[in-house]
């Protein structure tokens, strides 16, 4: 091939390139889709985890939905309150304070509590093990401890305890993406508030004392926790107590009443009320507020907190003189140490009606 032919071919390709480039430039300008600067700014706020916990396909999808008014700010669990505040400022809306949710394990069925019914020798996967005779543990709802949730977590926030063979969540690392919840075939994991005082450590819906033969920490459905709650924060749902954390004040009375330990609580963080005698005026408002008969004192006398105090803080919130403070406990709660009340007077027995006099005989 001659040099002339090569030069002509190169010239033709160059001209064609210029023509097509100009056409693409004109087409791009004519059919250009205007970008939304808010969407770009929103995307910059998001952490880029692309976990899908917000319900959209990645951070780009969520930013576009918020920018177009199809979603609200605050759905990014990974970004947290700081991300919510930035997005709210961009959209010109008020950022509502949201409760941080973390994954929670509703099972205490490790080897010390739950019986093993079989030895599993298959692949190390909870889904596979659950398909073999319903798992390896006597309780069909127990955590199998084979790490399916651990492998699903993109934040290294959940691990299998090597000794107990049960899942343990690191609340500080958990970002609330719910991937472990979706991965668990036993439905052991659920989302609960990070700053909670009590939790339910069992989700077996069966009832009866026979459950203790499978696991000595099982919830037996006795409803003792529901009866112990004086704030209406507990109710039975599908055979298992459910906590309404908006009503729960953290008194832990439900955990005190649980006969099996299925209801767990941070007892080491439990507080107690203390009444400053120099500030107390004996108004008795605290005694009327206390739902556990844990404050004694008559009108215009100094009041005292007894060992039955649960640390709910209701008395401190209502004291008009701010004489009550919540402090660290000096001793575990003694629920029997209550205000001594006078026994109720027995009801008066109705008096027996006087016998009627016999009627006088009729005169003939």
Coordinates of C-alpha atoms in Angstrom, one line a residue:
X1 CA 0.0 0.0 0.0
X2 CA 1.4 3.4 -1.0
X3 CA 1.9 6.3 1.4
X4 CA -0.6 8.4 -0.4
X5 CA -3.4 5.8 0.3
X6 CA -2.5 5.7 3.9
X7 CA -2.6 9.5 4.2
X8 CA -5.9 9.6 2.5
X9 CA -7.4 7.0 4.8
X10 CA -6.1 8.9 7.8
X11 CA -7.5 12.1 6.6
X12 CA -10.9 10.5 5.9
X13 CA -11.0 9.0 9.4
X14 CA -10.0 12.3 11.0
X15 CA -12.8 14.1 9.1
X16 CA -15.3 11.5 10.1
X17 CA -14.2 11.7 13.7
X18 CA -14.7 15.5 13.6
X19 CA -18.1 15.2 12.1
X20 CA -19.3 12.5 14.6
X21 CA -17.8 14.4 17.5
X22 CA -19.7 17.6 16.4
X23 CA -22.9 15.6 16.1
X24 CA -22.4 14.1 19.5
X25 CA -21.8 17.5 21.0
X26 CA -24.9 19.0 19.4
X27 CA -27.0 15.9 20.4
X28 CA -25.7 16.2 24.0
X29 CA -26.7 19.8 24.2
X30 CA -30.1 19.3 22.6
X31 CA -31.1 16.2 24.7
X32 CA -29.3 17.1 27.9
X33 CA -31.1 16.1 31.0
X34 CA -30.8 18.9 33.6
X35 CA -29.2 17.7 36.8
X36 CA -30.6 18.4 40.2
X37 CA -27.9 20.2 42.3
X38 CA -29.7 19.0 45.5
X39 CA -29.3 15.4 44.5
X40 CA -25.6 15.8 44.0
X41 CA -25.3 17.6 47.4
X42 CA -27.3 14.9 49.1
X43 CA -25.1 12.2 47.6
X44 CA -22.1 13.9 49.1
X45 CA -23.7 13.7 52.6
X46 CA -24.2 9.9 52.3
X47 CA -21.4 7.6 53.5
X48 CA -21.3 5.4 50.3
X49 CA -21.9 2.1 52.2
X50 CA -24.6 1.1 49.7
X51 CA -26.1 -1.3 52.3
X52 CA -29.7 -0.9 51.2
X53 CA -31.0 -0.4 54.7
X54 CA -32.8 2.8 53.6
X55 CA -34.9 0.7 51.2
X56 CA -33.3 2.0 48.0
X57 CA -30.7 0.6 45.7
X58 CA -27.6 2.2 47.2
X59 CA -26.8 5.7 48.2
X60 CA -27.3 7.1 44.7
X61 CA -30.9 5.8 44.6
X62 CA -31.7 7.2 48.1
X63 CA -30.2 10.6 47.3
X64 CA -32.3 10.8 44.1
X65 CA -35.5 9.8 45.9
X66 CA -34.9 12.4 48.6
X67 CA -34.1 15.1 46.0
X68 CA -37.2 14.3 44.1
X69 CA -39.4 14.4 47.2
X70 CA -40.1 10.7 47.1
X71 CA -38.4 9.9 50.4
X72 CA -37.7 11.6 53.7
X73 CA -34.4 12.4 55.2
X74 CA -33.2 10.2 58.1
X75 CA -33.4 6.8 56.5
X76 CA -29.6 6.3 56.4
X77 CA -28.8 4.2 59.4
X78 CA -25.0 4.2 58.6
X79 CA -24.8 8.0 58.4
X80 CA -26.7 8.5 61.6
X81 CA -27.9 11.8 63.1
X82 CA -25.1 13.9 61.5
X83 CA -26.0 12.7 58.0
X84 CA -29.7 13.4 58.7
X85 CA -29.0 16.9 59.9
X86 CA -27.0 17.7 56.7
X87 CA -29.6 16.3 54.4
X88 CA -32.4 18.2 56.3
X89 CA -30.4 21.5 55.8
X90 CA -30.1 20.9 52.1
X91 CA -33.8 20.1 51.7
X92 CA -34.9 22.9 54.0
X93 CA -36.8 20.6 56.4
X94 CA -36.6 19.9 60.1
X95 CA -34.6 16.8 61.1
X96 CA -36.6 14.7 63.5
X97 CA -34.6 13.0 66.2
X98 CA -34.7 9.3 65.6
X99 CA -33.8 6.4 67.9
X100 CA -30.7 4.5 66.9
X101 CA -31.6 0.9 66.2
X102 CA -29.2 -2.0 66.4
X103 CA -29.5 -5.8 65.8
X104 CA -30.4 -7.8 68.8
X105 CA -30.1 -11.5 69.5
X106 CA -33.3 -12.9 71.0
X107 CA -31.8 -16.2 72.2
X108 CA -29.7 -17.4 75.1
X109 CA -29.6 -21.0 73.9
X110 CA -25.9 -21.7 74.1
X111 CA -24.5 -25.0 75.4
X112 CA -24.9 -24.0 79.1
X113 CA -28.7 -23.6 78.7
X114 CA -30.0 -25.3 75.6
X115 CA -29.7 -29.0 74.9
X116 CA -28.0 -30.3 71.8
X117 CA -30.2 -32.9 70.0
X118 CA -27.7 -33.9 67.3
X119 CA -24.2 -33.3 66.0
X120 CA -24.0 -31.4 62.7
X121 CA -21.2 -32.3 60.3
X122 CA -22.3 -30.4 57.2
X123 CA -21.2 -27.1 55.8
X124 CA -20.8 -24.2 58.3
X125 CA -24.0 -22.4 57.4
X126 CA -27.1 -21.8 59.5
X127 CA -29.4 -22.1 56.5
X128 CA -28.0 -25.6 55.6
X129 CA -28.1 -26.7 59.2
X130 CA -31.7 -25.6 59.7
X131 CA -32.7 -27.8 56.8
X132 CA -31.3 -30.9 58.6
X133 CA -33.9 -32.1 61.1
X134 CA -34.7 -28.5 62.1
X135 CA -31.2 -27.7 63.3
X136 CA -28.9 -29.1 66.0
X137 CA -30.5 -27.8 69.2
X138 CA -33.5 -29.0 71.2
X139 CA -35.2 -25.7 70.7
X140 CA -36.3 -25.3 67.1
X141 CA -36.0 -21.5 67.4
X142 CA -32.5 -21.3 68.8
X143 CA -29.5 -19.6 67.3
X144 CA -27.4 -22.2 65.5
X145 CA -24.2 -20.3 65.8
X146 CA -22.7 -21.2 62.4
X147 CA -22.0 -17.6 61.3
X148 CA -24.4 -16.9 58.5
X149 CA -25.2 -13.5 60.1
X150 CA -21.5 -12.8 60.7
X151 CA -20.7 -13.3 57.0
X152 CA -23.7 -11.1 56.0
X153 CA -22.6 -8.1 58.1
X154 CA -20.5 -5.6 56.1
X155 CA -19.4 -3.7 59.2
X156 CA -17.8 -6.5 61.3
X157 CA -20.4 -5.9 64.0
X158 CA -21.6 -9.4 64.7
X159 CA -19.5 -12.5 65.7
X160 CA -20.1 -16.0 66.9
X161 CA -18.8 -16.5 70.5
X162 CA -16.3 -19.3 70.2
X163 CA -17.2 -20.8 73.5
X164 CA -21.0 -20.3 73.6
X165 CA -21.5 -20.8 69.8
X166 CA -24.1 -18.1 69.7
X167 CA -24.2 -14.7 67.9
X168 CA -23.1 -11.6 69.7
X169 CA -23.7 -8.1 68.4
X170 CA -21.2 -5.2 68.9
X171 CA -23.6 -2.3 69.4
X172 CA -20.9 0.3 68.8
X173 CA -20.1 -1.1 65.3
X174 CA -23.7 -2.0 64.3
X175 CA -25.0 0.4 61.7
X176 CA -28.6 -0.9 61.6
X177 CA -28.4 -2.1 58.0
X178 CA -30.6 -5.2 58.8
X179 CA -28.6 -7.6 56.6
X180 CA -28.0 -10.0 59.4
X181 CA -31.7 -9.9 60.2
X182 CA -32.6 -10.9 56.7
X183 CA -29.9 -13.6 56.6
X184 CA -30.8 -15.5 59.8
X185 CA -33.0 -18.5 59.0
X186 CA -34.0 -18.9 62.7
X187 CA -35.4 -15.3 62.9
X188 CA -33.3 -14.8 66.1
X189 CA -32.2 -11.3 65.1
X190 CA -34.4 -8.2 65.2
X191 CA -33.9 -4.4 65.4
X192 CA -34.2 -2.8 68.8
X193 CA -33.2 0.5 70.3
X194 CA -29.5 0.7 71.1
X195 CA -30.0 2.5 74.4
X196 CA -32.5 0.0 76.0
X197 CA -32.5 -1.2 79.6
X198 CA -34.4 -4.5 79.1
X199 CA -34.7 -7.0 76.2
X200 CA -36.4 -10.3 75.5
X201 CA -33.8 -13.0 75.2
X202 CA -36.1 -15.6 73.7
X203 CA -38.5 -15.7 70.8
X204 CA -39.9 -19.3 71.2
X205 CA -43.8 -18.9 70.9
X206 CA -44.5 -22.2 72.6
X207 CA -45.9 -22.2 76.2
X208 CA -45.5 -24.3 79.3
X209 CA -43.0 -25.4 81.8
X210 CA -41.9 -28.3 79.4
X211 CA -39.9 -25.7 77.5
X212 CA -37.4 -25.6 80.3
X213 CA -36.4 -29.2 79.4
X214 CA -35.2 -27.8 76.1
X215 CA -33.7 -24.5 77.4
X216 CA -33.6 -23.3 81.0
X217 CA -33.7 -19.7 79.7
X218 CA -36.8 -20.1 77.6
X219 CA -39.9 -17.9 77.9
X220 CA -42.7 -20.1 79.1
X221 CA -45.4 -17.6 78.4
X222 CA -46.4 -17.1 82.1
X223 CA -47.0 -13.4 81.6
X224 CA -45.3 -12.5 84.9
X225 CA -43.4 -9.8 83.2
X226 CA -46.6 -8.3 81.7
X227 CA -48.2 -8.3 85.2
X228 CA -45.2 -6.7 86.8
X229 CA -45.0 -3.8 84.3
X230 CA -46.8 -0.7 85.8
X231 CA -46.4 1.4 82.7
X232 CA -48.3 -0.6 80.1
X233 CA -45.1 -1.2 78.1
X234 CA -45.5 -5.0 77.8
X235 CA -48.0 -7.1 76.0
X236 CA -48.0 -10.7 74.8
X237 CA -47.8 -11.2 71.0
X238 CA -47.7 -14.6 69.4
X239 CA -46.9 -16.2 72.7
X240 CA -43.9 -14.0 73.5
X241 CA -43.8 -10.6 75.4
X242 CA -43.2 -7.6 73.3
X243 CA -41.8 -4.3 74.7
X244 CA -43.2 -0.9 73.6
X245 CA -40.0 1.1 74.1
X246 CA -41.9 4.4 73.8
X247 CA -43.7 3.5 77.1
X248 CA -40.8 1.6 78.8
X249 CA -39.1 3.7 81.5
X250 CA -36.4 1.2 82.2
X251 CA -37.6 0.2 85.7
X252 CA -36.6 -3.5 85.0
X253 CA -39.5 -4.8 87.1
X254 CA -40.3 -7.2 84.3
X255 CA -36.8 -8.8 84.5
X256 CA -37.2 -9.0 88.3
X257 CA -40.4 -11.0 87.8
X258 CA -39.3 -13.3 85.0
X259 CA -38.9 -16.8 86.6
X260 CA -36.6 -18.2 83.8
X261 CA -34.3 -15.3 83.0
X262 CA -35.8 -15.0 79.5
X263 CA -36.2 -11.2 80.1
X264 CA -32.7 -9.7 80.4
X265 CA -31.8 -6.3 81.9
X266 CA -28.7 -4.2 82.6
X267 CA -29.0 -4.5 86.3
X268 CA -25.5 -3.1 86.8
X269 CA -26.8 0.2 85.3
X270 CA -29.9 0.4 87.5
X271 CA -30.3 3.6 89.5
X272 CA -32.1 4.4 92.7
X273 CA -33.8 7.6 93.9
X274 CA -32.4 9.6 96.8
X275 CA -34.3 12.3 98.7
X276 CA -32.3 15.2 100.0
X277 CA -33.7 15.7 103.5
X278 CA -32.7 19.4 103.5
X279 CA -34.9 20.1 100.4
X280 CA -37.8 17.7 101.1
X281 CA -40.9 19.6 102.4
X282 CA -43.0 16.4 102.9
X283 CA -45.6 17.3 100.2
X284 CA -46.2 13.5 99.5
X285 CA -46.2 14.0 95.8
X286 CA -43.4 11.5 95.4
X287 CA -45.3 8.8 97.4
X288 CA -48.3 9.3 95.2
X289 CA -46.3 9.0 92.0
X290 CA -44.3 5.9 93.1
X291 CA -45.8 2.8 91.5
X292 CA -43.8 0.4 93.7
X293 CA -44.6 1.5 97.2
X294 CA -40.9 2.4 97.6
X295 CA -41.2 5.9 99.3
X296 CA -42.4 6.3 102.9
X297 CA -43.2 9.5 104.8
X298 CA -46.3 11.3 106.0
X299 CA -47.5 14.8 105.1
X300 CA -45.0 17.5 106.2
X301 CA -42.4 14.9 107.2
X302 CA -39.1 14.0 105.6
X303 CA -39.5 11.2 103.1
X304 CA -37.3 8.2 102.6
X305 CA -36.7 5.9 99.6
X306 CA -36.8 2.1 100.4
X307 CA -35.1 -0.8 98.8
X308 CA -38.0 -1.6 96.5
X309 CA -37.1 1.4 94.4
X310 CA -36.7 0.3 90.7
X311 CA -35.0 3.5 89.6
X312 CA -37.7 4.5 87.2
X313 CA -37.2 8.2 88.0
X314 CA -40.9 9.1 88.0
X315 CA -40.6 10.7 91.5
X316 CA -37.6 12.8 90.6
X317 CA -39.3 14.1 87.5
X318 CA -42.4 15.2 89.6
X319 CA -40.7 16.6 92.7
X320 CA -41.5 20.3 92.8
X321 CA -38.5 21.2 95.0
X322 CA -36.0 19.0 93.0
X323 CA -35.2 17.2 96.2
X324 CA -34.9 13.8 94.5
X325 CA -31.9 12.8 92.4
X326 CA -31.1 9.5 90.7
X327 CA -27.9 7.9 91.8
X328 CA -26.0 4.6 91.5
X329 CA -27.4 1.8 93.6
X330 CA -25.7 0.9 96.8
X331 CA -27.4 -2.5 96.9
X332 CA -29.5 -4.7 94.6
X333 CA -33.2 -4.0 94.6
X334 CA -35.2 -5.7 97.4
X335 CA -38.7 -5.8 96.0
X336 CA -40.1 -6.9 99.4
X337 CA -38.9 -3.7 101.1
X338 CA -42.0 -1.7 100.6
X339 CA -44.0 0.8 102.6
X340 CA -45.8 -1.0 105.5
X341 CA -49.5 -0.3 105.0
X342 CA -52.2 -0.9 107.6
X343 CA -54.3 -3.9 106.7
X344 CA -57.7 -3.0 105.4
X345 CA -60.5 -3.1 108.0
X346 CA -62.7 -6.2 107.5
X347 CA -66.1 -5.4 106.0
X348 CA -68.9 -5.3 108.5
X349 CA -71.1 -8.3 108.4
X350 CA -74.7 -7.6 107.7
X351 CA -76.9 -8.1 110.8
X352 CA -79.3 -10.9 110.8
X353 CA -82.9 -9.9 110.5
X354 CA -84.9 -10.3 113.8
X355 CA -87.2 -13.3 113.7
X356 CA -90.8 -12.4 113.0
X357 CA -93.3 -12.9 115.8
X358 CA -95.8 -15.6 115.2
X359 CA -99.1 -14.4 113.9
X360 CA -101.9 -14.3 116.5
X361 CA -104.5 -17.0 115.9
X362 CA -107.6 -15.8 114.2
X363 CA -110.6 -15.5 116.6
X364 CA -113.6 -17.5 115.8

